[in-house]
Coordinates of C-alpha atoms in Angstrom, one line a residue:
M1 CA 110.7 70.6 -22.6
S2 CA 108.2 72.7 -20.4
N3 CA 108.7 76.4 -20.6
W4 CA 109.3 76.3 -16.9
D5 CA 112.5 74.5 -17.6
Y6 CA 113.9 77.4 -19.5
L7 CA 116.0 80.2 -17.9
P8 CA 115.3 83.3 -19.9
D9 CA 118.2 85.3 -21.2
Y10 CA 116.0 88.3 -20.8
P11 CA 113.7 88.0 -17.8
L12 CA 110.5 90.0 -17.4
N13 CA 112.1 92.7 -15.3
S14 CA 115.1 93.3 -17.5
D15 CA 115.6 96.6 -19.2
L16 CA 115.4 95.2 -22.7
V17 CA 112.1 93.4 -22.0
K18 CA 110.7 96.6 -20.5
R19 CA 111.7 98.6 -23.7
L20 CA 110.5 95.8 -25.9
K21 CA 107.0 95.6 -24.2
S22 CA 106.8 99.4 -24.4
A23 CA 107.5 99.2 -28.2
L24 CA 104.9 96.4 -28.7
D25 CA 102.3 98.3 -26.6
A26 CA 102.9 101.4 -28.6
K27 CA 102.9 99.5 -31.9
D28 CA 106.3 101.1 -32.6
E29 CA 107.5 98.6 -35.2
E30 CA 110.7 100.4 -36.1
R31 CA 111.8 100.5 -32.5
M32 CA 110.8 96.9 -31.9
R33 CA 112.8 95.8 -35.0
D34 CA 115.9 97.6 -33.8
L35 CA 115.7 96.0 -30.4
I36 CA 115.4 92.4 -31.6
C37 CA 117.8 92.7 -34.5
T38 CA 120.6 94.8 -32.9
E39 CA 120.4 94.5 -29.1
V40 CA 119.3 90.9 -28.4
T41 CA 122.1 88.4 -28.1
P42 CA 122.5 85.5 -28.8
V43 CA 120.3 85.3 -31.8
D44 CA 118.1 82.6 -30.2
A45 CA 117.9 84.3 -26.9
V46 CA 114.9 83.4 -24.7
I47 CA 112.8 86.4 -23.9
E48 CA 110.2 86.4 -21.1
L49 CA 107.3 88.7 -22.0
A50 CA 104.8 87.7 -19.3
N51 CA 104.8 85.7 -16.0
D52 CA 101.8 85.4 -13.6
D53 CA 103.5 83.0 -11.2
W54 CA 102.6 85.0 -8.1
M55 CA 104.4 82.4 -5.9
K56 CA 107.7 84.0 -6.9
D57 CA 106.6 87.2 -5.2
P58 CA 105.6 86.7 -1.5
S59 CA 104.4 90.3 -1.2
A60 CA 101.9 89.8 -4.1
Q61 CA 98.3 90.8 -3.1
L62 CA 96.0 88.0 -4.2
P63 CA 92.2 88.2 -4.5
P64 CA 90.3 86.1 -1.9
G65 CA 88.7 83.9 -4.5
M66 CA 92.2 82.8 -5.7
L67 CA 93.1 81.7 -2.2
L68 CA 90.0 79.4 -2.0
G69 CA 91.0 77.4 -5.0
L70 CA 94.7 77.3 -5.5
W71 CA 94.7 73.9 -7.0
T72 CA 92.7 75.1 -10.0
L73 CA 95.2 77.9 -10.9
E74 CA 97.1 77.7 -14.2
Y75 CA 100.2 79.7 -14.2
K76 CA 101.0 81.4 -17.5
R77 CA 104.5 82.3 -18.6
E78 CA 105.1 83.7 -22.0
L79 CA 108.6 82.9 -23.4
T80 CA 109.6 83.7 -27.0
T81 CA 112.5 84.4 -29.3
P82 CA 113.4 87.3 -31.5
L83 CA 112.5 85.2 -34.6
C84 CA 109.1 84.3 -33.1
I85 CA 108.4 88.0 -32.4
A86 CA 109.4 89.1 -35.9
A87 CA 107.4 86.3 -37.6
A88 CA 104.3 87.1 -35.4
H89 CA 104.4 90.7 -36.6
G90 CA 105.1 90.0 -40.2
H91 CA 108.6 91.7 -40.3
T92 CA 110.1 89.8 -43.3
A93 CA 113.3 91.8 -43.4
C94 CA 113.8 91.1 -39.7
V95 CA 113.1 87.4 -40.1
R96 CA 115.6 87.3 -43.0
H97 CA 118.2 89.1 -40.9
L98 CA 117.8 86.7 -37.9
L99 CA 117.9 83.6 -40.1
G100 CA 121.0 84.9 -41.8
R101 CA 122.7 85.1 -38.3
G102 CA 121.8 81.5 -37.7
A103 CA 118.6 81.7 -35.8
D104 CA 116.9 78.3 -35.4
P105 CA 113.6 78.4 -37.3
D106 CA 112.1 75.6 -35.1
A107 CA 113.1 77.1 -31.6
S108 CA 109.9 77.2 -29.5
P109 CA 110.6 77.9 -25.8
G110 CA 107.1 79.4 -25.5
G111 CA 105.4 76.3 -27.1
R112 CA 105.1 77.7 -30.6
G113 CA 107.7 78.1 -33.2
A114 CA 108.2 81.0 -35.6
L115 CA 106.3 79.2 -38.3
H116 CA 103.3 78.8 -36.0
E117 CA 103.4 82.6 -35.3
A118 CA 103.6 83.5 -39.0
C119 CA 100.6 81.4 -39.8
L120 CA 98.6 82.6 -36.8
G121 CA 99.3 86.2 -37.9
A122 CA 98.7 85.4 -41.6
H123 CA 102.1 86.5 -42.9
P124 CA 102.8 84.3 -45.9
A125 CA 106.1 86.0 -46.9
C126 CA 107.5 85.2 -43.4
A127 CA 106.2 81.6 -43.6
R128 CA 107.8 81.1 -47.0
L129 CA 111.1 82.5 -45.8
L130 CA 111.1 80.2 -42.7
L131 CA 110.3 77.2 -44.9
R132 CA 113.1 78.0 -47.3
H133 CA 115.4 77.9 -44.2
R134 CA 114.2 74.4 -43.4
A135 CA 111.5 75.2 -40.8
D136 CA 109.6 72.0 -40.1
P137 CA 106.2 72.3 -41.8
D138 CA 104.7 69.8 -39.4
L139 CA 106.3 71.1 -36.2
L140 CA 103.9 70.5 -33.3
S141 CA 103.3 73.2 -30.7
A142 CA 102.9 72.5 -27.0
E143 CA 99.2 72.1 -27.7
G144 CA 99.9 69.5 -30.4
L145 CA 99.0 71.8 -33.2
A146 CA 100.9 72.0 -36.5
P147 CA 101.3 75.3 -38.4
L148 CA 98.5 74.3 -40.8
H149 CA 96.1 74.2 -37.8
L150 CA 96.9 77.8 -37.1
C151 CA 95.8 79.0 -40.6
R152 CA 92.6 80.3 -39.2
S153 CA 91.8 83.4 -41.3
A154 CA 91.1 84.1 -44.9
A155 CA 94.4 86.1 -45.1
S156 CA 96.4 82.9 -44.1
L157 CA 95.6 81.1 -47.4
G158 CA 99.1 81.9 -48.7
C159 CA 100.6 80.4 -45.5
A160 CA 98.6 77.2 -46.1
Q161 CA 99.7 77.0 -49.7
A162 CA 103.4 77.4 -48.7
L163 CA 103.1 74.8 -46.0
L164 CA 101.6 72.2 -48.4
E165 CA 104.2 73.0 -51.1
H166 CA 106.9 72.2 -48.5
G167 CA 105.3 68.8 -47.5
A168 CA 102.9 69.7 -44.6
S169 CA 100.5 66.8 -43.9
V170 CA 96.9 67.7 -44.7
Q171 CA 95.6 64.7 -42.8
R172 CA 97.3 65.5 -39.4
A173 CA 94.9 65.6 -36.5
G174 CA 96.0 68.0 -33.8
G175 CA 95.2 69.4 -30.4
T176 CA 92.9 68.1 -27.8
G177 CA 90.0 68.1 -30.3
L178 CA 92.0 66.1 -32.8
D179 CA 90.9 68.4 -35.6
T180 CA 92.4 68.1 -39.1
P181 CA 93.2 71.2 -41.1
L182 CA 89.9 70.7 -42.9
H183 CA 88.0 70.8 -39.6
V184 CA 89.8 74.1 -38.8
A185 CA 88.9 75.6 -42.1
A186 CA 85.2 74.4 -41.6
Q187 CA 85.0 75.9 -38.1
H188 CA 86.2 79.3 -39.4
G189 CA 84.2 79.2 -42.6
L190 CA 87.3 79.3 -44.9
D191 CA 86.0 77.9 -48.2
E192 CA 89.2 78.6 -50.1
H193 CA 91.3 76.8 -47.5
A194 CA 88.9 73.9 -47.7
R195 CA 89.1 73.8 -51.5
L196 CA 92.9 73.7 -51.2
Y197 CA 92.9 70.9 -48.6
L198 CA 90.4 68.8 -50.6
G199 CA 92.5 69.3 -53.7
R200 CA 95.5 67.9 -51.7
G201 CA 93.6 64.8 -50.7
A202 CA 92.0 65.7 -47.4
R203 CA 89.5 63.1 -46.2
V204 CA 86.2 64.9 -46.3
N205 CA 84.5 62.6 -43.7
A206 CA 87.4 62.4 -41.2
R207 CA 86.2 62.6 -37.6
N208 CA 87.7 64.6 -34.7
S209 CA 87.5 63.6 -31.0
R210 CA 83.9 64.6 -30.8
K211 CA 83.1 62.5 -33.9
E212 CA 82.4 65.6 -35.9
T213 CA 83.1 65.7 -39.7
A214 CA 84.2 69.0 -41.3
L215 CA 80.6 69.4 -42.4
S216 CA 79.3 69.0 -38.9
A217 CA 81.9 71.5 -37.6
A218 CA 80.9 74.0 -40.2
C219 CA 77.2 73.7 -39.5
G220 CA 77.8 74.0 -35.7
A221 CA 79.8 77.2 -35.8
T222 CA 78.2 80.6 -35.0
R223 CA 78.4 83.0 -37.9
R224 CA 77.9 86.7 -38.4
P225 CA 75.3 87.6 -41.0
D226 CA 78.0 88.6 -43.5
E227 CA 79.7 85.2 -43.1
Q228 CA 76.6 83.2 -44.0
G229 CA 77.2 83.2 -47.8
R230 CA 80.8 81.9 -47.4
C231 CA 79.7 79.2 -45.0
L232 CA 77.0 78.1 -47.5
R233 CA 79.7 77.9 -50.3
L234 CA 81.9 75.9 -47.9
C235 CA 79.2 73.3 -47.1
A236 CA 78.2 73.0 -50.7
L237 CA 81.9 72.3 -51.6
L238 CA 82.1 69.6 -48.9
L239 CA 78.9 68.0 -50.1
R240 CA 80.2 68.0 -53.7
H241 CA 83.3 66.2 -52.5
G242 CA 81.3 63.5 -50.8
A243 CA 80.6 64.7 -47.3
A244 CA 77.9 62.6 -45.7
A245 CA 74.9 64.9 -45.0
D246 CA 73.5 62.9 -42.1
T247 CA 76.6 61.9 -40.0
R248 CA 76.2 62.1 -36.2
D249 CA 78.5 63.4 -33.6
E250 CA 79.1 62.0 -30.1
D251 CA 75.7 63.5 -29.0
E252 CA 73.9 62.0 -32.1
R253 CA 73.5 65.5 -33.5
S254 CA 73.5 65.7 -37.3
P255 CA 74.7 68.7 -39.3
L256 CA 71.0 69.5 -39.8
H257 CA 70.5 69.7 -36.0
K258 CA 73.3 72.2 -35.8
A259 CA 72.1 74.3 -38.8
C260 CA 68.7 74.4 -37.2
S261 CA 70.1 75.6 -33.9
H262 CA 71.2 78.7 -35.8
A263 CA 68.0 78.9 -37.9
S264 CA 70.2 79.0 -41.0
H265 CA 67.5 78.3 -43.6
G266 CA 69.8 78.4 -46.6
L267 CA 72.1 75.8 -45.1
V268 CA 69.1 73.7 -43.9
R269 CA 67.7 73.6 -47.4
L270 CA 71.1 72.6 -48.8
L271 CA 71.4 69.7 -46.3
L272 CA 67.8 68.6 -46.9
R273 CA 68.4 68.5 -50.7
H274 CA 71.4 66.2 -50.0
G275 CA 69.3 63.7 -48.1
A276 CA 69.6 64.9 -44.5
D277 CA 66.9 63.3 -42.3
A278 CA 64.4 65.9 -41.2
G279 CA 63.1 63.6 -38.5
A280 CA 66.4 62.6 -36.9
L281 CA 66.6 62.6 -33.1
D282 CA 69.7 63.4 -31.0
Y283 CA 70.5 61.8 -27.7
G284 CA 68.3 64.3 -25.9
G285 CA 65.4 63.2 -28.1
A286 CA 65.3 66.6 -30.0
S287 CA 64.5 66.8 -33.7
P288 CA 65.8 69.5 -36.0
L289 CA 62.4 71.1 -35.8
A290 CA 62.7 71.2 -32.0
R291 CA 66.1 72.9 -32.4
V292 CA 64.8 75.7 -34.5
L293 CA 61.8 76.3 -32.3
Q294 CA 64.1 76.6 -29.3
T295 CA 66.1 79.3 -31.0
A296 CA 63.4 81.1 -33.0
T297 CA 62.9 84.0 -30.6
C298 CA 66.7 84.6 -30.3
A299 CA 67.1 84.9 -34.1
P300 CA 64.1 86.5 -35.6
Q301 CA 66.3 88.3 -38.1
A302 CA 67.2 84.8 -39.5
A303 CA 63.6 84.3 -40.5
P304 CA 63.2 81.0 -38.5
Q305 CA 59.8 80.4 -40.2
R306 CA 61.8 79.6 -43.4
T307 CA 63.6 76.8 -41.6
V308 CA 60.4 75.4 -40.1
Q309 CA 58.8 75.6 -43.5
A310 CA 61.7 73.7 -45.2
L311 CA 61.7 71.0 -42.5
L312 CA 57.9 70.4 -42.8
N313 CA 58.1 70.3 -46.6
H314 CA 60.8 67.6 -46.3
G315 CA 58.8 65.3 -44.1
S316 CA 59.6 66.5 -40.6
P317 CA 57.2 65.2 -38.0
T318 CA 55.2 68.1 -36.5
V319 CA 54.9 68.9 -32.8
W320 CA 52.7 66.7 -30.7
P321 CA 49.4 68.6 -30.5
D322 CA 49.3 68.7 -26.7
A323 CA 52.7 70.5 -26.8
F324 CA 51.5 73.3 -29.1
P325 CA 50.8 75.7 -26.2
K326 CA 54.4 75.3 -25.1
V327 CA 55.6 76.2 -28.6
L328 CA 53.2 79.2 -28.6
K329 CA 54.7 80.4 -25.3
T330 CA 58.2 80.0 -26.6
C331 CA 57.7 81.5 -30.1
A332 CA 54.9 84.0 -29.5
S333 CA 57.0 86.9 -30.6
V334 CA 57.6 85.2 -34.0
P335 CA 54.0 84.7 -35.2
A336 CA 55.2 83.5 -38.7
V337 CA 56.7 80.4 -37.0
I338 CA 53.4 79.8 -35.2
E339 CA 51.5 80.2 -38.5
V340 CA 53.6 77.8 -40.5
L341 CA 53.5 75.2 -37.7
F342 CA 49.7 75.6 -37.1
N343 CA 49.0 75.1 -40.8
S344 CA 50.8 71.7 -40.8
Y345 CA 47.9 70.2 -38.8
P346 CA 44.6 69.3 -40.5
H347 CA 42.9 70.6 -37.4
L348 CA 44.1 71.7 -34.0
C349 CA 41.7 72.6 -31.3
V350 CA 42.4 76.2 -30.3
S351 CA 41.8 77.0 -26.6
E352 CA 41.0 80.5 -25.2
S353 CA 43.4 79.6 -22.4
W354 CA 46.3 79.9 -24.8
K355 CA 46.0 83.7 -24.5
E356 CA 47.5 83.4 -21.1
V357 CA 50.9 82.3 -22.4
I358 CA 51.1 85.2 -24.9
P359 CA 52.5 88.4 -23.2
E360 CA 50.1 91.3 -23.7
E361 CA 52.6 93.5 -25.5
V362 CA 53.3 90.7 -28.0
F363 CA 49.6 90.2 -28.5
Q364 CA 49.1 93.8 -29.3
M365 CA 52.2 94.0 -31.5
H366 CA 50.8 91.1 -33.7
K367 CA 47.1 91.6 -33.1
P368 CA 45.8 90.7 -36.5
F369 CA 47.5 87.4 -36.5
Y370 CA 46.5 86.4 -32.9
Q371 CA 42.9 87.6 -33.5
S372 CA 42.8 85.3 -36.5
L373 CA 44.2 82.4 -34.4
F374 CA 41.6 82.7 -31.6
A375 CA 38.8 83.2 -34.1
L376 CA 39.3 79.5 -35.0
A377 CA 38.6 78.5 -31.4
H378 CA 35.1 77.2 -32.2
T379 CA 35.4 77.0 -36.0
P380 CA 36.5 74.1 -38.3
R381 CA 39.3 74.8 -40.8
C382 CA 38.2 75.8 -44.3
L383 CA 37.9 73.2 -47.1
Q384 CA 40.9 74.7 -48.9
H385 CA 43.1 74.0 -45.9
L386 CA 41.8 70.5 -45.5
C387 CA 42.6 69.8 -49.2
R388 CA 46.1 71.2 -48.6
C389 CA 46.7 68.8 -45.7
A390 CA 45.4 65.9 -47.8
L391 CA 47.8 66.6 -50.6
R392 CA 50.7 67.1 -48.2
R393 CA 49.9 63.8 -46.5
L394 CA 49.9 62.1 -49.9
F395 CA 53.2 63.6 -51.0
G396 CA 54.9 63.2 -47.6
K397 CA 58.7 63.8 -47.7
K398 CA 58.4 64.7 -51.4
C399 CA 56.3 67.9 -50.9
F400 CA 59.1 70.2 -51.7
D401 CA 59.9 68.3 -55.0
L402 CA 56.4 67.4 -56.2
I403 CA 54.2 70.3 -55.4
P404 CA 56.1 72.7 -57.8
L405 CA 55.3 70.1 -60.5
L406 CA 51.5 70.4 -60.1
P407 CA 49.7 72.4 -62.9
L408 CA 48.7 75.1 -60.4
P409 CA 49.2 78.9 -60.2
E410 CA 52.2 79.9 -58.1
P411 CA 50.1 81.4 -55.3
L412 CA 48.4 78.0 -54.8
Q413 CA 51.7 76.2 -54.9
N414 CA 53.0 78.5 -52.2
Y415 CA 49.9 77.9 -50.2
L416 CA 50.5 74.1 -50.4
L417 CA 54.1 74.7 -49.3
L418 CA 52.9 76.5 -46.1
E419 CA 54.0 80.0 -47.2
P420 CA 53.0 82.3 -44.4
E421 CA 50.3 85.0 -45.1
G422 CA 50.2 86.8 -41.8
V423 CA 46.8 85.6 -40.7
L424 CA 45.0 82.2 -40.4
H425 CA 41.9 81.1 -42.2

């Protein structure tokens, strides 16, 4: 049933809704509890908290842009029940009181039931109470999401455990994206949730509607710096459980493409160690190396040169020489990227015209490096560099594994593995 088919017991303009909204806005939890536990009748009353259907009010003043595209409007109407409100705010005593009066744990006039709200708010005590009163652990919301799909924060782990203990399906695909709970955990970097689902038999290589696996979803999500470690643990966990490191989504992008788009060098190294193809091309013809070069300037704090270095040490094809000026223009403000890439060629003809693509302020900021680059304009590379390139060509995709085995001092091993020095020789 659509929520437009419901007639609210307490419409938006009713006195009780006005007082309830005031309590919610003021975060006055005691007043809110009193209202829904003592004044609302019947126990499963439908409460209207919002309604932007301007067509009900002929005097409404509409912005001109709205009048130009009426067919694109989506009217929003928020209907709920006392039980949903209590569960959403984690008021266990209130939930217990309402259930004791016979409230239906699965009522969902607004499209989500109380169990959905408890999981979204990460309130495990409320979730367990609802489940003990026979709430459906696999109840689908209007968007086709089960409660397990709404366990989206680290604090919701207890909710996920309770759902699985009461028979929730860990394999259910939901929503327009057909994500499984494991996809959701991967998207939000929830390594403990993923461990729980895998322990309950979640299929690690299940695909969603975009043909993404959980590993692909994890690698494609944007992370804050403080979330990187948890994401790395999550991806390592997925790989240990058999996640395919080189699967492709609907755009033929691999997890490595996505990790490179964020210049996440720890994750890139992890994927490469598990057999990801450093030379893979997506539908647009872009390689993982192209992805990191495109994002290098936007993420200098992520040390994108480390990602470039890892790819080249695992056999990534380098950039076509004629395209190097374009890379120089794009990555000029991150000279360590230019250095690592430049040193992957036995010889690259440096042109004085390249100076034109480097902004003057960038040149001055990194003057020692760019002076060393243009000093090579009419000079062959040194013998040491040519030996480096010969060894790298011999080892190919095994550079990362074989070079550390050579009986050489560590500085020389680092040189062979393209460790940046800050200047070119």
